[in-house]
XYZ file of C-alpha atoms in Angstrom:
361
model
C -129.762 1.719 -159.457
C -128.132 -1.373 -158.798
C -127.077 -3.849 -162.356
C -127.059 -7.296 -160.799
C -126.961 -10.118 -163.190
C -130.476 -12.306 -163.371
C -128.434 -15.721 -162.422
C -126.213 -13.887 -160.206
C -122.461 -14.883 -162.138
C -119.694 -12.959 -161.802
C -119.422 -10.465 -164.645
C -118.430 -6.956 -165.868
C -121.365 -4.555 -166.144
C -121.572 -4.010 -170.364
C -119.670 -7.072 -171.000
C -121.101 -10.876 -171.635
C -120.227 -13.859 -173.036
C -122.033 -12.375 -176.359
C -120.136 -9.061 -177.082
C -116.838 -10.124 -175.697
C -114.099 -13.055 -176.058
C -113.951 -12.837 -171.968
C -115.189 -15.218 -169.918
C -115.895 -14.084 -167.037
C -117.603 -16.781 -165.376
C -113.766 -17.906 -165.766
C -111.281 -17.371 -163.143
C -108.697 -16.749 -165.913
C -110.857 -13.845 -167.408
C -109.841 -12.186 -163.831
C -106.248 -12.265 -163.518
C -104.115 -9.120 -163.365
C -103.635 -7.889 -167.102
C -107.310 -9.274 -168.483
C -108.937 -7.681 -165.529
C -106.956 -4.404 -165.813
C -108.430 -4.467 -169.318
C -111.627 -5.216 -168.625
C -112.640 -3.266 -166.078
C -111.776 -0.406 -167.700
C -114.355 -0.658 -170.869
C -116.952 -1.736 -168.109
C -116.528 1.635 -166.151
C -116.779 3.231 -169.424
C -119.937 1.184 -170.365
C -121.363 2.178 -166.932
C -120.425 6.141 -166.913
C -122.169 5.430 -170.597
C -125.519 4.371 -168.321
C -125.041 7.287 -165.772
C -124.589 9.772 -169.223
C -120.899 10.711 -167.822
C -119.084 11.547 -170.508
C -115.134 10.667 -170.219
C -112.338 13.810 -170.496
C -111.048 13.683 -174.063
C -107.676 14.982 -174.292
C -107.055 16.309 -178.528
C -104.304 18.065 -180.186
C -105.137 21.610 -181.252
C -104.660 23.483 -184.198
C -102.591 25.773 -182.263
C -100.428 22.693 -181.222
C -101.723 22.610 -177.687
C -103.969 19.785 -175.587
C -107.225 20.595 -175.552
C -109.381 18.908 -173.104
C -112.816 18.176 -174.071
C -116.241 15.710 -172.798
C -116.467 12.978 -175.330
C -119.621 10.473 -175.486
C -118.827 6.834 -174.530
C -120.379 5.617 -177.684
C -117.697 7.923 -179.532
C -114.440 6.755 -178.094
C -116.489 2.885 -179.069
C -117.213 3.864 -182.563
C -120.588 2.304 -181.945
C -123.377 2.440 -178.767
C -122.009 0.263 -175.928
C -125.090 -1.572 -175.739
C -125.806 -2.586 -179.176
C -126.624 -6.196 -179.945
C -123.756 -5.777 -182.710
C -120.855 -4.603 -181.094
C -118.215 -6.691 -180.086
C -115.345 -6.290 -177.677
C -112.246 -8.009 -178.191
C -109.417 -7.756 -175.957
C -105.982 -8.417 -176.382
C -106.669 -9.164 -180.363
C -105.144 -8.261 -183.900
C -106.945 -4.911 -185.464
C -107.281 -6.468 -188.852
C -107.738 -3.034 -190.734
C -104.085 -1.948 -190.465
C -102.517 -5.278 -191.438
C -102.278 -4.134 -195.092
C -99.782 -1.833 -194.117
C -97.345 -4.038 -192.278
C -94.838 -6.913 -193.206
C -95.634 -9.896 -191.533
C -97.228 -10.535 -187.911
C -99.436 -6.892 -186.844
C -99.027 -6.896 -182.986
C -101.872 -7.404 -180.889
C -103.796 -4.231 -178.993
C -105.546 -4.203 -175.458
C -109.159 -3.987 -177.261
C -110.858 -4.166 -181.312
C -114.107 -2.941 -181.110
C -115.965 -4.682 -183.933
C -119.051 -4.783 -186.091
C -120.680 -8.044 -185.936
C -123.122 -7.268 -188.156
C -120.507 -6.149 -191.402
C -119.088 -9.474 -191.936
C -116.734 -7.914 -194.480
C -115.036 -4.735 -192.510
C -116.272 -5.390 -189.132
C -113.375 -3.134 -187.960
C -113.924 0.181 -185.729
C -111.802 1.377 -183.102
C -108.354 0.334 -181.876
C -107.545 1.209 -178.513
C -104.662 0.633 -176.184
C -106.052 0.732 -172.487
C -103.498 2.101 -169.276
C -105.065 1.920 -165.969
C -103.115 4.523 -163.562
C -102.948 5.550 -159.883
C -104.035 8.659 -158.594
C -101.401 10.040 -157.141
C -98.151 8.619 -158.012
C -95.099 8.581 -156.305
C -94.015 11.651 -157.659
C -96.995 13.534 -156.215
C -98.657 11.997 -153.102
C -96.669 14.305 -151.124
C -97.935 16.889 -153.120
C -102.133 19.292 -152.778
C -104.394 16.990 -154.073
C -105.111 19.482 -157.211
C -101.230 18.650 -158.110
C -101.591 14.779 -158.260
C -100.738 13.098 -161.343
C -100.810 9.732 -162.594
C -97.429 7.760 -163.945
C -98.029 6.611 -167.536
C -95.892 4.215 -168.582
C -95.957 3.656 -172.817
C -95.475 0.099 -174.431
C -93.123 -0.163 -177.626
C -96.302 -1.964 -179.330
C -98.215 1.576 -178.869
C -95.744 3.179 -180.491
C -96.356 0.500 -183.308
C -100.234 1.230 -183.209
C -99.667 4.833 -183.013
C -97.130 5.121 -186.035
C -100.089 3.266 -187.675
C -102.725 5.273 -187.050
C -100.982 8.055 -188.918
C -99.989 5.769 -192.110
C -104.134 4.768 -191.973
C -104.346 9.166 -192.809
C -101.876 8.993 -195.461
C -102.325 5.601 -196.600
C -103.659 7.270 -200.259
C -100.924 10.510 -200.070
C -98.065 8.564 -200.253
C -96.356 11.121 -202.072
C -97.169 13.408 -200.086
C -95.483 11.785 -196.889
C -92.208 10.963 -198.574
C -92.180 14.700 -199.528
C -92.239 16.085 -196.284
C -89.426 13.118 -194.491
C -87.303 13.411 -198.022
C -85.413 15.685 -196.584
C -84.501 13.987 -192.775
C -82.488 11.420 -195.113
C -81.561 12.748 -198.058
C -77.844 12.585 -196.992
C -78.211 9.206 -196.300
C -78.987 8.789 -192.696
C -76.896 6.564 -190.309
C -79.259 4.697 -188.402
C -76.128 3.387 -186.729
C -74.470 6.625 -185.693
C -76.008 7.831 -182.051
C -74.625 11.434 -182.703
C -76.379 11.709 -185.988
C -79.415 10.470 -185.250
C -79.296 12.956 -182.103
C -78.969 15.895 -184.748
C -81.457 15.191 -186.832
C -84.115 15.157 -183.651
C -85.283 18.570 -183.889
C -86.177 18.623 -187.704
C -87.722 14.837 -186.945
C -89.942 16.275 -184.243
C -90.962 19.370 -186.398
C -91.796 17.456 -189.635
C -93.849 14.983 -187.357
C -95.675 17.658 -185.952
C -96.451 19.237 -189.421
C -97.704 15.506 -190.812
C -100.182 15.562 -187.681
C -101.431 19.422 -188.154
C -102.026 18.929 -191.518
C -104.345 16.002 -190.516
C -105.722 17.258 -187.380
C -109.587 16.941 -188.232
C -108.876 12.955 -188.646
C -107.639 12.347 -184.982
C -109.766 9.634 -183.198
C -109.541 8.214 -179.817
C -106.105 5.769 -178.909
C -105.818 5.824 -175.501
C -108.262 5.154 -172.304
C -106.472 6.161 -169.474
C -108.600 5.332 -166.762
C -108.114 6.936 -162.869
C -108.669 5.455 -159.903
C -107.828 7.326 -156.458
C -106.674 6.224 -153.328
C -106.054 8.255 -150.274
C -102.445 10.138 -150.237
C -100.066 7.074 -150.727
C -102.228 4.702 -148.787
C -104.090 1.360 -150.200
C -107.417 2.991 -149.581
C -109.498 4.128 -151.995
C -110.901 7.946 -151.915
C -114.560 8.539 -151.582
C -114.485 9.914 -155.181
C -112.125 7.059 -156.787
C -112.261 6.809 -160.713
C -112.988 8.588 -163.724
C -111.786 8.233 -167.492
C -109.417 10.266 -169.802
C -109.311 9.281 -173.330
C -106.228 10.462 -175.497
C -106.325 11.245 -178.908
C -104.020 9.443 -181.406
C -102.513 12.933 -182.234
C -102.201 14.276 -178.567
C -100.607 11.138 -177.315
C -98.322 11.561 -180.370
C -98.077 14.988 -178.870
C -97.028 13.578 -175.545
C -94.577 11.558 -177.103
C -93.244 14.724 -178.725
C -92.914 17.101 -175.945
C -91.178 14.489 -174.153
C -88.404 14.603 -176.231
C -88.463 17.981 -176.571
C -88.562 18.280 -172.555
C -85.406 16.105 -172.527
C -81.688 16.221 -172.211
C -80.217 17.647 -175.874
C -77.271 14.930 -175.704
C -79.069 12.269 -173.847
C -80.673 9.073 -176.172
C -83.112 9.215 -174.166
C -85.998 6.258 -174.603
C -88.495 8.911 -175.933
C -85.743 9.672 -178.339
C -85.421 5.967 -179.509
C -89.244 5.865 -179.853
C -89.276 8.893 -182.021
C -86.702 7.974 -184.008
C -88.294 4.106 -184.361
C -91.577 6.347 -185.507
C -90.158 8.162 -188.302
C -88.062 5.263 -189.517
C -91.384 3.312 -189.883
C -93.624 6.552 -191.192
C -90.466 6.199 -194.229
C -90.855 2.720 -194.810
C -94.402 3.524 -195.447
C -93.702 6.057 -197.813
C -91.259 4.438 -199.525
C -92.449 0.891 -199.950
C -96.193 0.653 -199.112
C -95.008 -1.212 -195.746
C -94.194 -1.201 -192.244
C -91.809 -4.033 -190.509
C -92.562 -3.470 -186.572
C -90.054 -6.318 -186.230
C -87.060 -3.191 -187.410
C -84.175 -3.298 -185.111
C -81.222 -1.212 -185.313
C -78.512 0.596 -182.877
C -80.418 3.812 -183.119
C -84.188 2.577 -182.656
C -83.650 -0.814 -180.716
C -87.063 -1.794 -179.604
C -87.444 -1.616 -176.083
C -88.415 -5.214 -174.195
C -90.387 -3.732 -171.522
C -91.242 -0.319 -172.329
C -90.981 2.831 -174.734
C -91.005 5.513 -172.693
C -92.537 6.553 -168.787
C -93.769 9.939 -167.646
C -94.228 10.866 -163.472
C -97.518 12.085 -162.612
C -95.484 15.439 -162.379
C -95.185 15.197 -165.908
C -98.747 14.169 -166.990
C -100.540 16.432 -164.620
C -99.969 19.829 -166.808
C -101.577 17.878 -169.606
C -104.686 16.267 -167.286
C -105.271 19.131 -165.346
C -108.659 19.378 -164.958
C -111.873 19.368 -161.823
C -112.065 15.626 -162.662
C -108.377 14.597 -162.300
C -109.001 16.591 -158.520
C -112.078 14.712 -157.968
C -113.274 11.986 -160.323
C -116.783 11.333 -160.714
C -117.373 7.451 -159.805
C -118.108 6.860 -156.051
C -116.408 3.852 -154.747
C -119.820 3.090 -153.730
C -120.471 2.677 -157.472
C -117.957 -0.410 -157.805
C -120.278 -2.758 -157.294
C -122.375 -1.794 -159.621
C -119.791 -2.255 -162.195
C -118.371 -5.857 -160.908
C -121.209 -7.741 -160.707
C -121.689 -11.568 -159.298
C -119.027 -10.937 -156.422
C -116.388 -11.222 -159.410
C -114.210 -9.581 -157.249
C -113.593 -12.973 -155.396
C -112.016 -14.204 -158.170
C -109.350 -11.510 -158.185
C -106.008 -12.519 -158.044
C -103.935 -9.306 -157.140
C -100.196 -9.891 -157.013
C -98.698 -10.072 -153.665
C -95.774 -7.818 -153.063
C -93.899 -8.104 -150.160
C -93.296 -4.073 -149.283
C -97.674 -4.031 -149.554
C -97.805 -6.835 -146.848
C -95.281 -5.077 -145.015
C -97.336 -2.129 -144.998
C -100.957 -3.054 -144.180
C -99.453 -5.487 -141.134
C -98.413 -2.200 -138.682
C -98.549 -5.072 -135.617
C -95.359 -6.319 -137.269
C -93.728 -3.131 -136.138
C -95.378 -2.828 -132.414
């Protein structure tokens, strides 16, 4: 079946100018970051149509990733096609501000209730469109390509967050379990201490999230597309959807450390370290400050932490990382109103270079 709009504008199949605070009649709702957004919830809206449900990724009780088939309407918090929901990207998820000190960061997509005027908050999700294969991997069988997942400091914000929202009314309990990480009076300034106290960080982390492991909900859509070995074209069988939980991506986050150099202050490290010391703020005053800088935990400009598709394949593993389940035939049933001619990819040099071979001839 082929989703055309009646009046023929561009659009986004599941999005309109109703349920979302894209235009994309606009040019501007088209541009690199908006569009790498966007089309991500419309792919989900449209394997939603197709019933294909995305790969869920979800911490264990046995502290291991367990992969699972999640509904569409279940990462949402609400049916995709409901006259109530509402998508918007790049906005403020009012529900956690009561637990930080001044300005809450933005995240790629709310998904709201616009029919509860009062708590019209559901879901919170960061969005990270990936490659398929990396460089890491295109050399690599095609069951051993991975994806490169790059994480923002402002996840690690949301994330931290996430787990204050499941202790938000056992304070006590909290400050119990981190008491002892500074009850000699941590120096947040001191590299070497703070590179001691890792392991016992990581373990009392990992006890907060087992304790609360029926409460994880989805954080992070990690869409797929494919392309053939290292090339610019795309593979016959081109995109799917993961979907981490907020405790396996905390998991991620965890084993990367772990994974890491002992002695090495790693960025992992800093973003562990920048977790905890906001987790304790909670506990101790009610409050987060995302704004916290200090020698041990500096906040990272550009990003928190990076993982090669050699490092995210063990977790992704799966028949649908091999061979995702959208044909590229499908795209155009998910861009709709040739929107794609108001793309505006970025032109790099080294891409020209390679798709002009008469240059070298």
């Amino acid at each position: 079946m082929k989703f055309t709009p009646i009046d023929n504008t561009p659009s986004l199949f599941g999005l309109n100018p109703s349920n979302t605070n894209k235009d994309f009649r606009q040019a501007a709702a088209w541009g690199k970051n908006s569009f790498n957004n966007c089309f991500p919830i419309s792919l989900l809206c449209y394997m939603q149509s197709q019933n294909i449900a995305p790969i869920y990724l979800t911490l264990g009780e046995s502290w291991n990733i367990v992969p699972k088939k999640i509904n569409v309407n279940s990462v949402f918090g609400h049916p995709y096609d409901s006259n109530d929901i509402y998508f918007a990207f790049e906005y403020t998820y009012g529900q956690n501000q009561q637990f930080v000190k001044g300005t809450l960061p933005r995240i790629d997509l709310v998904v709201m209730d616009n029919s509860n005027s009062e708590d019209p908050w559901i879901r919170a999700l960061e969005i990270k469109l990936t490659a398929l294969p990396d460089n890491s991997t295109c050399r690599l069988s095609e069951d051993q390509y991975g994806c490169e997942l790059v994480v923002r400091p402002n996840t690690i914000i949301h994330l931290t967050l996430e787990v204050v929202r499941q202790y938000a009314e056992h304070q006590d309990e909290l400050l119990d379990s981190l008491r002892p990480i500074f009850q000699n009076n941590c120096d947040w300034e001191s590299e070497d201490s703070l590179l001691e106290k890792i392991p016992h960080i990581i373990q009392t982390i990992r006890t907060l999230l087992l304790a609360k492991i029926d409460d994880q909900i989805p954080f992070v859509i990690q869409p797929i597309w494919k392309t053939i070995g290292k090339s610019s074209r795309l593979h016959e069988n081109c995109l799917d959807v993961f979907v981490w939980s907020t405790f396996a991506f905390a998991k991620l986050l965890l084993d990367t450390v772990e994974q890491g150099r002992s002695r090495e202050f790693s960025r992992a490290k800093r973003a562990v370290l920048w977790m905890v010391k906001m987790l304790s703020d909670f506990a101790t005053d009610g409050k987060i400050d995302p704004q916290t800088v200090s020698v041990g935990f500096t906040r990272q400009t550009d990003k928190a932490f990076a993982l090669s598709g050699k490092k995210t394949h063990p977790y992704m593993s799966c028949a649908e990382l091999s061979r995702p389940r959208i044909k590229k035939t499908e795209i155009k049933n998910i861009i709709l109103g040739h929107g794609e001619k108001l793309l505006s990819p970025e032109r790099r040099f080294d891409a020209i270079l390679v798709n002009s071979p008469e240059l070298f001839t």
